[in-house]
Amino acid sequence: MNNSTKITKKIPKKLIAIGIFFIVSIVLFHFYNSINLDNNSIQQDNIIMDYTIYPSTIPENQLLRIKEAKELYSRAFDDQIFYTVQDPDELVKFIKHAWQWDKNAMPYYYDLLHWHDLYDENVREDGYISFTEFMKKYRDQLVDDTGKPLVEPVVFKNRDMKSYLWNKFADLKYPKFAYEKGGKFSPCKGNKNEEYLPCTDEQLKESIKYYNYALEGGYHCYEHLTARMLFQQGYHYKNNDFEKINKLTEYRKSLTPEDLKLAIDYTEIMAEHSSIIGILRVTEAYLYGLGREQDLVKAYAWTL
C-alpha cells in the first residue's frame, strides 16, 4: 500500500515537469522565430534602393523586341499550369537580358519572381524544376559576354519598385510601358463600372501623349488613340458591354479641325486593315463631312 501511494504522488509531479518543459519549448520556439522574422524585415528595409534607370549593357542590335521577350519568357517558364522552369537554357538566356537592363525583358522577370513567391514549393511534374532549383544548378551560367558573373539588379529586390520603373520607362517612351500607361487615364468609368463618363481634357491629353509614344515605338494602338482623340469618354463605346457605340457626330467639342482630320487619318489606317471600328468611322467621316470632305459615294463605298 505504501509503495502504491508513493507512485500516485510522484505521477502528478512528473506530469507537471513535462508540461512545463513543453510550455518553455513552445515559448522559445516562437521567440526565436520572431527574432528571425524581425531580422528578415530589417534586412528588407535596409536594402538601399537605386532609382537610376540604367542603359542596357547589351548591344542595341541584340536587345529583345517586345514580342521576342514575351516568347522567350513563355518558352523558359510556365506561368499557366505548373509555374515551373520548363527550359533552363532559355531561362538562362532570358535572365541575362533582364539582369542587363533589357527593358522589354524586365517586366516578365518581375512576373517570374511573382510566381516564384507563390508557387515555388509546389510539387513538380516530371521534367520541370523550380526556380530555386534552377538557380542552384545554373547560377554559374549567368554571365555577360566577357564571362563576368552577372548580378541581379537591386530593383528586383523590392517589388514596389515595379510601378516606379514602369512609369519611368513610359516617360522615356519605351512603347510597351507607354501603351500601358496610356490606359491609366481613360476611359472614365462610372460608379457601377457600366456607363463611361466624360473624362477631363487633361486626362485625355495624358492618354493621347502616351499612346503617341507607343505608336512612335511601333505599337499599332490606333483604336485606343483615336478613341481618346475623338470622344470625351475616351472610348468608342458608351459602356463596357459594347452595346452602345458613340457616333462620330458626338466628337469632342474641344477637338480642333486638324486633330479631327488626323484622327480620321488613323481610323482609315485601321479600316484598310479590316477594322470594323475603322470602317465605321471613315464611313461616318464622309457621310457627315467630319475630317473629310462630305462625299456620299465614298461613304457608301466604305460600307461595301
PDB file of N, CA and C in Angstrom, residues 131-186:
ATOM      1  N   PHE A 131      12.197  27.399 -59.671  1.00  0.00           N
ATOM      2  CA  PHE A 131      13.155  28.472 -59.923  1.00  0.00           C
ATOM      3  C   PHE A 131      14.317  28.393 -58.930  1.00  0.00           C
ATOM      4  N   THR A 132      14.025  27.989 -57.697  1.00  0.00           N
ATOM      5  CA  THR A 132      15.086  27.829 -56.694  1.00  0.00           C
ATOM      6  C   THR A 132      16.085  26.765 -57.135  1.00  0.00           C
ATOM      7  N   GLU A 133      15.574  25.641 -57.613  1.00  0.00           N
ATOM      8  CA  GLU A 133      16.460  24.575 -58.103  1.00  0.00           C
ATOM      9  C   GLU A 133      17.255  25.049 -59.313  1.00  0.00           C
ATOM     10  N   PHE A 134      16.588  25.794 -60.170  1.00  0.00           N
ATOM     11  CA  PHE A 134      17.271  26.329 -61.357  1.00  0.00           C
ATOM     12  C   PHE A 134      18.461  27.189 -60.951  1.00  0.00           C
ATOM     13  N   MET A 135      18.260  28.082 -59.988  1.00  0.00           N
ATOM     14  CA  MET A 135      19.333  28.986 -59.577  1.00  0.00           C
ATOM     15  C   MET A 135      20.501  28.223 -58.956  1.00  0.00           C
ATOM     16  N   LYS A 136      20.220  27.128 -58.272  1.00  0.00           N
ATOM     17  CA  LYS A 136      21.297  26.323 -57.693  1.00  0.00           C
ATOM     18  C   LYS A 136      22.136  25.654 -58.784  1.00  0.00           C
ATOM     19  N   LYS A 137      21.469  25.205 -59.842  1.00  0.00           N
ATOM     20  CA  LYS A 137      22.158  24.436 -60.882  1.00  0.00           C
ATOM     21  C   LYS A 137      22.774  25.305 -61.976  1.00  0.00           C
ATOM     22  N   TYR A 138      22.148  26.461 -62.251  1.00  0.00           N
ATOM     23  CA  TYR A 138      22.551  27.230 -63.428  1.00  0.00           C
ATOM     24  C   TYR A 138      23.076  28.626 -63.105  1.00  0.00           C
ATOM     25  N   ARG A 139      23.230  28.939 -61.825  1.00  0.00           N
ATOM     26  CA  ARG A 139      23.668  30.291 -61.458  1.00  0.00           C
ATOM     27  C   ARG A 139      25.006  30.645 -62.096  1.00  0.00           C
ATOM     28  N   ASP A 140      25.906  29.675 -62.228  1.00  0.00           N
ATOM     29  CA  ASP A 140      27.231  29.968 -62.778  1.00  0.00           C
ATOM     30  C   ASP A 140      27.194  30.289 -64.267  1.00  0.00           C
ATOM     31  N   GLN A 141      26.049  30.036 -64.928  1.00  0.00           N
ATOM     32  CA  GLN A 141      25.932  30.352 -66.353  1.00  0.00           C
ATOM     33  C   GLN A 141      25.421  31.776 -66.600  1.00  0.00           C
ATOM     34  N   LEU A 142      25.034  32.447 -65.544  1.00  0.00           N
ATOM     35  CA  LEU A 142      24.517  33.809 -65.693  1.00  0.00           C
ATOM     36  C   LEU A 142      25.692  34.789 -65.713  1.00  0.00           C
ATOM     37  N   VAL A 143      26.297  34.901 -66.877  1.00  0.00           N
ATOM     38  CA  VAL A 143      27.476  35.744 -67.067  1.00  0.00           C
ATOM     39  C   VAL A 143      27.263  36.621 -68.300  1.00  0.00           C
ATOM     40  N   ASP A 144      28.042  37.698 -68.393  1.00  0.00           N
ATOM     41  CA  ASP A 144      27.946  38.549 -69.581  1.00  0.00           C
ATOM     42  C   ASP A 144      28.826  37.985 -70.695  1.00  0.00           C
ATOM     43  N   ASP A 145      28.946  38.724 -71.779  1.00  0.00           N
ATOM     44  CA  ASP A 145      29.691  38.227 -72.943  1.00  0.00           C
ATOM     45  C   ASP A 145      31.178  38.030 -72.661  1.00  0.00           C
ATOM     46  N   THR A 146      31.681  38.688 -71.617  1.00  0.00           N
ATOM     47  CA  THR A 146      33.100  38.537 -71.271  1.00  0.00           C
ATOM     48  C   THR A 146      33.322  37.433 -70.245  1.00  0.00           C
ATOM     49  N   GLY A 147      32.237  36.795 -69.802  1.00  0.00           N
ATOM     50  CA  GLY A 147      32.352  35.737 -68.798  1.00  0.00           C
ATOM     51  C   GLY A 147      32.254  36.223 -67.371  1.00  0.00           C
ATOM     52  N   LYS A 148      32.009  37.521 -67.188  1.00  0.00           N
ATOM     53  CA  LYS A 148      31.899  38.082 -65.840  1.00  0.00           C
ATOM     54  C   LYS A 148      30.528  37.746 -65.255  1.00  0.00           C
ATOM     55  N   PRO A 149      30.492  37.244 -64.010  1.00  0.00           N
ATOM     56  CA  PRO A 149      29.200  36.898 -63.395  1.00  0.00           C
ATOM     57  C   PRO A 149      28.271  38.110 -63.315  1.00  0.00           C
ATOM     58  N   LEU A 150      27.021  37.885 -63.675  1.00  0.00           N
ATOM     59  CA  LEU A 150      26.027  38.946 -63.601  1.00  0.00           C
ATOM     60  C   LEU A 150      25.433  39.008 -62.197  1.00  0.00           C
ATOM     61  N   VAL A 151      24.986  40.183 -61.828  1.00  0.00           N
ATOM     62  CA  VAL A 151      24.356  40.395 -60.529  1.00  0.00           C
ATOM     63  C   VAL A 151      22.928  40.876 -60.765  1.00  0.00           C
ATOM     64  N   GLU A 152      21.994  40.300 -60.036  1.00  0.00           N
ATOM     65  CA  GLU A 152      20.601  40.724 -60.163  1.00  0.00           C
ATOM     66  C   GLU A 152      20.471  42.181 -59.719  1.00  0.00           C
ATOM     67  N   PRO A 153      19.955  43.066 -60.572  1.00  0.00           N
ATOM     68  CA  PRO A 153      19.804  44.475 -60.185  1.00  0.00           C
ATOM     69  C   PRO A 153      18.968  44.624 -58.921  1.00  0.00           C
ATOM     70  N   VAL A 154      19.325  45.590 -58.115  1.00  0.00           N
ATOM     71  CA  VAL A 154      18.656  45.780 -56.832  1.00  0.00           C
ATOM     72  C   VAL A 154      17.178  46.113 -57.007  1.00  0.00           C
ATOM     73  N   VAL A 155      16.790  46.614 -58.180  1.00  0.00           N
ATOM     74  CA  VAL A 155      15.381  46.961 -58.399  1.00  0.00           C
ATOM     75  C   VAL A 155      14.477  45.738 -58.301  1.00  0.00           C
ATOM     76  N   PHE A 156      15.026  44.553 -58.506  1.00  0.00           N
ATOM     77  CA  PHE A 156      14.217  43.342 -58.412  1.00  0.00           C
ATOM     78  C   PHE A 156      14.073  42.853 -56.969  1.00  0.00           C
ATOM     79  N   LYS A 157      14.823  43.454 -56.049  1.00  0.00           N
ATOM     80  CA  LYS A 157      14.747  43.034 -54.652  1.00  0.00           C
ATOM     81  C   LYS A 157      13.489  43.549 -53.976  1.00  0.00           C
ATOM     82  N   ASN A 158      12.945  44.619 -54.519  1.00  0.00           N
ATOM     83  CA  ASN A 158      11.761  45.236 -53.927  1.00  0.00           C
ATOM     84  C   ASN A 158      10.676  45.318 -54.991  1.00  0.00           C
ATOM     85  N   ARG A 159       9.592  44.568 -54.794  1.00  0.00           N
ATOM     86  CA  ARG A 159       8.530  44.516 -55.796  1.00  0.00           C
ATOM     87  C   ARG A 159       7.852  45.872 -55.973  1.00  0.00           C
ATOM     88  N   ASP A 160       7.942  46.739 -54.942  1.00  0.00           N
ATOM     89  CA  ASP A 160       7.320  48.061 -55.047  1.00  0.00           C
ATOM     90  C   ASP A 160       8.006  48.929 -56.100  1.00  0.00           C
ATOM     91  N   MET A 161       9.216  48.544 -56.479  1.00  0.00           N
ATOM     92  CA  MET A 161       9.935  49.311 -57.492  1.00  0.00           C
ATOM     93  C   MET A 161       9.319  49.147 -58.878  1.00  0.00           C
ATOM     94  N   LYS A 162       8.514  48.114 -59.048  1.00  0.00           N
ATOM     95  CA  LYS A 162       7.973  47.814 -60.374  1.00  0.00           C
ATOM     96  C   LYS A 162       7.175  48.987 -60.930  1.00  0.00           C
ATOM     97  N   SER A 163       6.243  49.527 -60.143  1.00  0.00           N
ATOM     98  CA  SER A 163       5.409  50.626 -60.643  1.00  0.00           C
ATOM     99  C   SER A 163       6.249  51.872 -60.908  1.00  0.00           C
ATOM    100  N   TYR A 164       7.268  52.089 -60.068  1.00  0.00           N
ATOM    101  CA  TYR A 164       8.157  53.241 -60.284  1.00  0.00           C
ATOM    102  C   TYR A 164       8.873  53.111 -61.630  1.00  0.00           C
ATOM    103  N   LEU A 165       9.427  51.926 -61.878  1.00  0.00           N
ATOM    104  CA  LEU A 165      10.143  51.709 -63.132  1.00  0.00           C
ATOM    105  C   LEU A 165       9.226  51.836 -64.336  1.00  0.00           C
ATOM    106  N   TRP A 166       8.020  51.259 -64.218  1.00  0.00           N
ATOM    107  CA  TRP A 166       7.099  51.292 -65.353  1.00  0.00           C
ATOM    108  C   TRP A 166       6.774  52.733 -65.741  1.00  0.00           C
ATOM    109  N   ASN A 167       6.553  53.581 -64.743  1.00  0.00           N
ATOM    110  CA  ASN A 167       6.266  54.989 -65.028  1.00  0.00           C
ATOM    111  C   ASN A 167       7.454  55.668 -65.698  1.00  0.00           C
ATOM    112  N   LYS A 168       8.641  55.373 -65.195  1.00  0.00           N
ATOM    113  CA  LYS A 168       9.841  55.979 -65.771  1.00  0.00           C
ATOM    114  C   LYS A 168      10.072  55.496 -67.201  1.00  0.00           C
ATOM    115  N   PHE A 169       9.880  54.200 -67.420  1.00  0.00           N
ATOM    116  CA  PHE A 169      10.062  53.661 -68.767  1.00  0.00           C
ATOM    117  C   PHE A 169       9.051  54.277 -69.736  1.00  0.00           C
ATOM    118  N   ALA A 170       7.833  54.496 -69.256  1.00  0.00           N
ATOM    119  CA  ALA A 170       6.808  55.124 -70.104  1.00  0.00           C
ATOM    120  C   ALA A 170       7.221  56.544 -70.465  1.00  0.00           C
ATOM    121  N   ASP A 171       7.747  57.274 -69.478  1.00  0.00           N
ATOM    122  CA  ASP A 171       8.183  58.648 -69.741  1.00  0.00           C
ATOM    123  C   ASP A 171       9.382  58.693 -70.689  1.00  0.00           C
ATOM    124  N   LEU A 172      10.158  57.606 -70.691  1.00  0.00           N
ATOM    125  CA  LEU A 172      11.296  57.518 -71.606  1.00  0.00           C
ATOM    126  C   LEU A 172      10.883  56.982 -72.981  1.00  0.00           C
ATOM    127  N   LYS A 173       9.572  56.803 -73.165  1.00  0.00           N
ATOM    128  CA  LYS A 173       8.963  56.431 -74.450  1.00  0.00           C
ATOM    129  C   LYS A 173       9.211  54.985 -74.868  1.00  0.00           C
ATOM    130  N   TYR A 174       9.479  54.115 -73.895  1.00  0.00           N
ATOM    131  CA  TYR A 174       9.514  52.697 -74.242  1.00  0.00           C
ATOM    132  C   TYR A 174       8.080  52.278 -74.559  1.00  0.00           C
ATOM    133  N   PRO A 175       7.836  51.741 -75.760  1.00  0.00           N
ATOM    134  CA  PRO A 175       6.456  51.598 -76.250  1.00  0.00           C
ATOM    135  C   PRO A 175       5.529  50.748 -75.391  1.00  0.00           C
ATOM    136  N   LYS A 176       6.002  49.605 -74.897  1.00  0.00           N
ATOM    137  CA  LYS A 176       5.125  48.740 -74.101  1.00  0.00           C
ATOM    138  C   LYS A 176       4.625  49.468 -72.855  1.00  0.00           C
ATOM    139  N   PHE A 177       5.521  50.174 -72.198  1.00  0.00           N
ATOM    140  CA  PHE A 177       5.170  50.845 -70.953  1.00  0.00           C
ATOM    141  C   PHE A 177       4.327  52.093 -71.220  1.00  0.00           C
ATOM    142  N   ALA A 178       4.627  52.785 -72.323  1.00  0.00           N
ATOM    143  CA  ALA A 178       3.823  53.944 -72.699  1.00  0.00           C
ATOM    144  C   ALA A 178       2.397  53.513 -73.028  1.00  0.00           C
ATOM    145  N   TYR A 179       2.272  52.392 -73.715  1.00  0.00           N
ATOM    146  CA  TYR A 179       0.953  51.864 -74.063  1.00  0.00           C
ATOM    147  C   TYR A 179       0.145  51.555 -72.802  1.00  0.00           C
ATOM    148  N   GLU A 180       0.774  50.910 -71.836  1.00  0.00           N
ATOM    149  CA  GLU A 180       0.069  50.557 -70.604  1.00  0.00           C
ATOM    150  C   GLU A 180      -0.298  51.796 -69.796  1.00  0.00           C
ATOM    151  N   LYS A 181       0.587  52.778 -69.778  1.00  0.00           N
ATOM    152  CA  LYS A 181       0.292  53.989 -69.011  1.00  0.00           C
ATOM    153  C   LYS A 181      -0.802  54.810 -69.671  1.00  0.00           C
ATOM    154  N   GLY A 182      -0.889  54.747 -70.994  1.00  0.00           N
ATOM    155  CA  GLY A 182      -1.933  55.485 -71.694  1.00  0.00           C
ATOM    156  C   GLY A 182      -3.327  55.090 -71.254  1.00  0.00           C
ATOM    157  N   GLY A 183      -3.489  53.830 -70.866  1.00  0.00           N
ATOM    158  CA  GLY A 183      -4.801  53.349 -70.441  1.00  0.00           C
ATOM    159  C   GLY A 183      -5.146  53.667 -69.005  1.00  0.00           C
ATOM    160  N   LYS A 184      -4.229  54.281 -68.263  1.00  0.00           N
ATOM    161  CA  LYS A 184      -4.498  54.589 -66.854  1.00  0.00           C
ATOM    162  C   LYS A 184      -5.338  55.851 -66.676  1.00  0.00           C
ATOM    163  N   PHE A 185      -5.342  56.713 -67.676  1.00  0.00           N
ATOM    164  CA  PHE A 185      -6.038  57.993 -67.543  1.00  0.00           C
ATOM    165  C   PHE A 185      -7.468  57.948 -68.078  1.00  0.00           C
ATOM    166  N   SER A 186      -7.728  57.041 -68.982  1.00  0.00           N
ATOM    167  CA  SER A 186      -9.047  56.926 -69.589  1.00  0.00           C
ATOM    168  C   SER A 186      -9.158  55.528 -70.207  1.00  0.00           C
TER     169      SER A 186
END
